[in-house]
Coordinates of C-alpha atoms in Angstrom, one line a residue:
M1 CA -15.0 127.1 281.3
I2 CA -15.0 130.5 280.0
I3 CA -12.4 132.7 281.7
P4 CA -13.7 136.4 281.8
H5 CA -11.2 138.5 279.8
P6 CA -9.7 141.5 281.8
R7 CA -11.0 144.0 279.5
A8 CA -14.5 142.9 280.0
Q9 CA -14.0 143.6 283.8
D10 CA -12.6 147.2 283.6
H11 CA -13.5 149.4 280.7
S12 CA -12.3 152.5 282.2
L13 CA -9.4 154.3 280.1
Q14 CA -6.8 153.3 282.6
G15 CA -8.1 149.8 282.7
L16 CA -7.9 149.5 278.7
I17 CA -4.4 151.1 278.7
D18 CA -3.3 148.5 281.1
A19 CA -4.9 145.7 279.1
F20 CA -3.2 147.2 276.0
L21 CA 0.2 147.2 277.6
A22 CA -0.3 143.6 278.8
D23 CA -1.1 142.6 275.2
L24 CA 2.3 144.2 273.9
E25 CA 4.1 142.2 276.5
H26 CA 2.4 139.0 275.3
M27 CA 3.3 140.1 271.8
N28 CA 7.0 140.3 272.9
R29 CA 7.3 143.9 272.1
A30 CA 10.6 145.5 273.2
L31 CA 10.8 146.5 276.9
H32 CA 11.9 150.1 275.9
T33 CA 8.8 150.5 273.7
R34 CA 6.4 149.2 276.3
R35 CA 7.8 151.6 279.0
A36 CA 7.8 154.6 276.4
Y37 CA 4.1 153.7 275.4
A38 CA 3.2 153.5 279.2
S39 CA 4.7 156.8 280.0
D40 CA 2.9 158.5 276.7
L41 CA -0.5 156.9 277.7
A42 CA -0.1 157.9 281.3
R43 CA 0.3 161.5 280.4
F44 CA -2.9 161.2 278.0
A45 CA -4.7 159.7 280.9
S46 CA -3.9 162.6 283.2
F47 CA -5.0 165.2 280.5
Y48 CA -8.1 163.4 279.6
T49 CA -10.3 161.6 282.2
G50 CA -13.3 160.4 280.2
P51 CA -14.0 157.0 278.7
A52 CA -12.2 155.6 275.8
D53 CA -15.1 155.7 273.6
G54 CA -15.3 159.4 274.3
I55 CA -12.0 160.2 272.7
T56 CA -12.4 162.4 269.7
A57 CA -10.1 164.0 267.1
E58 CA -10.7 167.3 268.9
V59 CA -9.6 165.7 272.2
L60 CA -6.5 164.4 270.6
R61 CA -5.7 167.8 268.8
A62 CA -6.0 169.4 272.2
F63 CA -3.7 167.0 273.9
F64 CA -1.2 167.4 271.2
A65 CA -1.4 171.1 271.5
S66 CA -0.4 170.9 275.1
L67 CA 2.9 169.2 274.0
T68 CA 4.3 172.0 271.7
D69 CA 7.1 172.6 274.3
L70 CA 8.6 169.1 273.7
Q71 CA 11.0 168.1 270.8
P72 CA 9.2 166.9 267.5
A73 CA 10.7 163.6 267.7
T74 CA 9.0 163.3 271.3
R75 CA 5.6 164.5 270.2
A76 CA 5.8 162.1 267.3
R77 CA 6.3 159.2 269.8
K78 CA 3.3 160.2 271.7
Q79 CA 1.2 160.4 268.7
A80 CA 2.4 156.8 267.8
A81 CA 1.6 155.5 271.1
L82 CA -1.8 156.8 271.1
A83 CA -2.4 155.7 267.4
S84 CA -1.3 152.2 268.6
F85 CA -3.5 152.1 271.5
L86 CA -6.5 153.3 269.6
T87 CA -6.1 150.9 266.7
W88 CA -5.9 148.2 269.3
A89 CA -9.1 149.3 271.0
Y90 CA -10.9 149.5 267.7
Q91 CA -9.6 146.0 266.7
E92 CA -10.9 144.7 270.1
E93 CA -14.3 146.4 269.4
L94 CA -14.0 148.7 272.4
I95 CA -14.3 151.9 270.5
D96 CA -16.2 152.6 267.1
A97 CA -13.7 154.4 265.4
T98 CA -9.9 155.5 265.4
P99 CA -9.9 159.2 265.8
M100 CA -6.2 159.3 265.1
A101 CA -7.1 158.9 261.4
R102 CA -8.3 162.6 261.6
V103 CA -5.2 164.0 263.4
T104 CA -2.5 165.3 261.2
R105 CA 0.8 163.5 262.4
V106 CA 4.1 165.3 263.2
K107 CA 6.3 165.0 260.1
L108 CA 10.1 164.4 260.9
D109 CA 13.2 164.8 258.7
P110 CA 15.3 161.8 258.4
P111 CA 18.1 162.1 260.8
N112 CA 21.5 162.8 259.4
P113 CA 24.0 160.0 260.5
R114 CA 26.8 161.8 262.6
G115 CA 30.0 159.8 262.8
V116 CA 33.1 160.9 264.5
D117 CA 36.7 160.9 263.4
P118 CA 38.1 157.3 263.9
K119 CA 41.1 158.9 265.8
Q120 CA 38.7 160.0 268.3
V121 CA 37.2 156.6 268.7
R122 CA 40.7 155.2 269.1
A123 CA 41.3 158.0 271.8
I124 CA 38.4 156.9 273.8
L125 CA 39.3 153.2 273.7
A126 CA 42.9 154.1 274.8
A127 CA 41.3 155.9 277.8
I128 CA 39.6 152.5 279.2
P129 CA 41.8 151.1 281.8
R130 CA 43.4 147.7 281.0
R131 CA 41.7 145.9 283.7
Q132 CA 38.2 146.8 282.2
R133 CA 38.6 144.0 279.5
R134 CA 34.9 143.6 279.2
D135 CA 34.2 147.3 278.4
H136 CA 37.2 147.5 275.9
L137 CA 36.1 144.4 274.1
L138 CA 32.4 145.6 274.0
F139 CA 33.2 149.1 272.5
H140 CA 35.9 147.9 270.2
L141 CA 33.5 145.2 268.7
I142 CA 30.7 147.8 268.1
A143 CA 33.3 150.1 266.5
T144 CA 34.4 147.5 264.1
T145 CA 31.1 145.9 263.3
G146 CA 28.5 148.6 263.6
L147 CA 26.5 146.6 266.1
R148 CA 23.5 148.2 267.9
I149 CA 24.3 148.5 271.4
G150 CA 21.2 146.4 272.3
E151 CA 22.4 143.6 269.7
A152 CA 26.0 143.7 271.4
L153 CA 24.7 143.4 275.0
A154 CA 22.4 140.4 273.8
L155 CA 25.3 138.4 272.5
Y156 CA 25.8 135.0 273.9
V157 CA 29.1 132.9 273.6
G158 CA 27.1 130.5 271.4
D159 CA 26.6 133.2 268.8
L160 CA 30.4 133.3 268.1
D161 CA 32.1 131.2 265.4
L162 CA 35.9 131.6 265.8
T163 CA 36.8 129.3 263.0
I164 CA 40.2 130.5 262.0
D165 CA 40.2 132.9 259.0
D166 CA 36.1 132.7 259.0
E167 CA 35.5 134.4 262.2
H168 CA 31.8 135.7 262.6
L169 CA 29.1 136.2 264.9
R170 CA 25.2 135.7 264.7
V171 CA 22.8 138.6 265.6
L172 CA 19.2 138.9 266.3
G173 CA 18.3 142.5 265.2
K174 CA 15.4 144.7 264.9
G175 CA 12.3 143.0 264.1
N176 CA 13.8 139.7 265.2
R177 CA 15.7 139.5 262.0
P178 CA 18.8 137.5 262.2
R179 CA 22.1 138.1 260.3
T180 CA 25.7 136.9 260.3
I181 CA 28.5 139.6 260.6
L182 CA 31.9 139.0 259.5
L183 CA 34.7 139.7 262.2
D184 CA 37.1 141.0 259.6
D185 CA 39.4 143.1 262.0
P186 CA 42.2 140.8 263.5
R187 CA 42.6 143.0 266.6
V188 CA 39.1 142.5 267.6
V189 CA 39.3 139.0 267.0
K190 CA 42.6 138.6 268.9
E191 CA 40.9 140.5 271.9
L192 CA 37.8 138.3 271.8
R193 CA 39.9 135.0 272.0
A194 CA 41.9 136.6 274.9
Y195 CA 38.7 137.5 276.6
L196 CA 37.4 134.2 276.4
K197 CA 40.4 132.5 277.7
L198 CA 40.7 135.0 280.6
T199 CA 36.9 134.6 281.6
R200 CA 36.8 131.0 280.8
Y201 CA 33.1 131.6 279.3
T202 CA 31.8 128.5 277.3
H203 CA 28.1 129.5 277.3
G204 CA 25.8 132.2 278.5
P205 CA 25.9 136.0 278.1
L206 CA 29.3 137.3 276.4
F207 CA 29.1 140.6 278.4
R208 CA 28.1 140.0 281.9
A209 CA 27.0 142.1 284.9
E210 CA 29.3 140.6 287.6
E211 CA 33.0 140.3 287.6
N212 CA 32.7 136.8 288.8
G213 CA 30.9 135.9 285.5
R214 CA 27.9 134.6 287.2
G215 CA 25.5 137.4 286.5
G216 CA 23.2 138.0 283.6
P217 CA 23.9 140.4 280.7
V218 CA 25.1 143.9 281.8
R219 CA 22.6 146.5 281.9
Y220 CA 22.5 149.3 279.1
Q221 CA 22.4 152.0 281.9
T222 CA 25.6 150.6 283.2
I223 CA 27.3 150.5 279.9
Q224 CA 26.0 154.0 278.9
A225 CA 27.7 155.5 282.2
R226 CA 30.9 153.7 281.5
W227 CA 30.9 155.2 278.0
Q228 CA 30.3 158.5 279.1
G229 CA 33.0 158.3 281.7
Y230 CA 35.6 157.1 279.0
C231 CA 34.6 159.9 276.7
E232 CA 35.1 162.4 279.3
A233 CA 38.4 160.9 280.3
A234 CA 39.5 161.2 276.4
G235 CA 38.2 164.5 276.1
V236 CA 35.8 163.5 273.3
T237 CA 32.2 163.8 272.7
C238 CA 30.7 160.9 271.2
T239 CA 27.5 158.9 271.7
L240 CA 27.3 154.9 271.6
H241 CA 25.3 155.2 268.6
Q242 CA 27.8 157.3 266.7
L243 CA 30.1 154.4 266.8
R244 CA 27.8 152.7 264.5
H245 CA 27.5 155.8 262.4
T246 CA 31.3 155.9 262.2
H247 CA 31.7 152.4 261.1
A248 CA 29.0 152.9 258.4
T249 CA 30.9 156.1 257.2
Q250 CA 34.3 154.3 257.0
L251 CA 32.5 151.5 254.9
V252 CA 31.1 153.8 252.4
N253 CA 34.4 155.8 252.2
A254 CA 36.2 152.5 251.6
G255 CA 34.1 151.9 248.5
V256 CA 32.1 149.1 250.1
G257 CA 28.7 148.7 248.3
L258 CA 25.5 149.9 250.0
A259 CA 23.9 146.7 249.7
T260 CA 26.7 145.1 251.7
I261 CA 26.5 147.9 254.3
R262 CA 22.8 147.5 254.6
K263 CA 23.2 143.8 255.4
R264 CA 26.1 144.3 257.8
L265 CA 24.2 147.1 259.8
G266 CA 20.8 145.1 259.7
H267 CA 18.9 147.9 257.8
K268 CA 15.5 146.7 256.7
N269 CA 15.4 149.2 254.0
L270 CA 18.0 150.5 251.5
Q271 CA 16.9 153.9 252.1
T272 CA 18.0 154.0 255.5
T273 CA 21.4 152.9 254.3
L274 CA 21.5 155.6 251.7
R275 CA 21.8 158.2 254.4
Y276 CA 25.4 157.2 254.8
A277 CA 26.0 157.5 251.0
E278 CA 27.7 161.1 251.4
Q279 CA 31.2 160.3 250.6
T280 CA 34.3 162.4 251.3
D281 CA 35.7 164.5 248.4
A282 CA 38.9 162.3 248.3
T283 CA 36.8 159.0 248.0
A284 CA 34.7 160.6 245.3
D285 CA 37.9 161.8 243.4
A286 CA 39.6 158.6 243.8
E287 CA 36.5 156.6 242.3
V288 CA 36.2 159.0 239.3
R289 CA 39.9 158.7 238.7
A290 CA 39.8 154.7 238.8
W291 CA 36.8 154.8 236.4
R292 CA 38.8 157.1 234.1
R293 CA 41.6 154.9 234.2
R294 CA 39.5 151.7 233.3
S295 CA 37.8 153.8 230.5
S296 CA 41.0 154.9 228.9
Q297 CA 42.5 151.2 229.1
G298 CA 39.3 149.9 227.1

């Protein structure tokens, strides 16, 4: 029996958008991506009420012109959402061409990583009440490994290997790329062991939503609110992602090679890691002096 495809039943623009979003879910695209695309395409659908095959480059340009009050990154994301949707519709033979090919895309400058002084990170961690062991471990782990917040929240107890003197964890990063991260800071290892002993977790999510340990992974929104509160208590302005930037900057200034940093942070391209390559003057001077000593001895 042939089951009618939902796209064959509703060829309205909204119907196709719904089918596109459903396909994204089937392809296991990230939830935050699907939500962002849904919001962006809903805004376009409120601007343009015609059929999908009536979308032209002129229509797109008019829509993007109505977004000039938004930040460049936001406009670029909306362009990306429409480009993805129209490419999908073309591949499904629902439209005859992809008009985004005739539209100039927003060009974004690569963001400059902004770390904070490690003393400030320590001040924030010190502001976390002792009873909030989960929160302290989570933020301490991110600060000492450079994990993305999503990667940290997705950790399971089974991802840990606490073999003495070879402690590490397994992470599934962006693009479903796995990597192994060495837990080289003895303080975070000690805290991790104590946390597992206290909670008696032997399987399941490492960072859980409920105090009794029977819940699923803690929600990002909850952790974001907690982090903001601790920053305010410490009198420090710092985003969660800046913990990752701070760790990368520390590695660069310690002389760790960019290839190693790329692997630790889970960057797909070395170009992304190169954004952290701006060393402090003291680090650069020390490296040149070391090179000069070696040259003189030769």
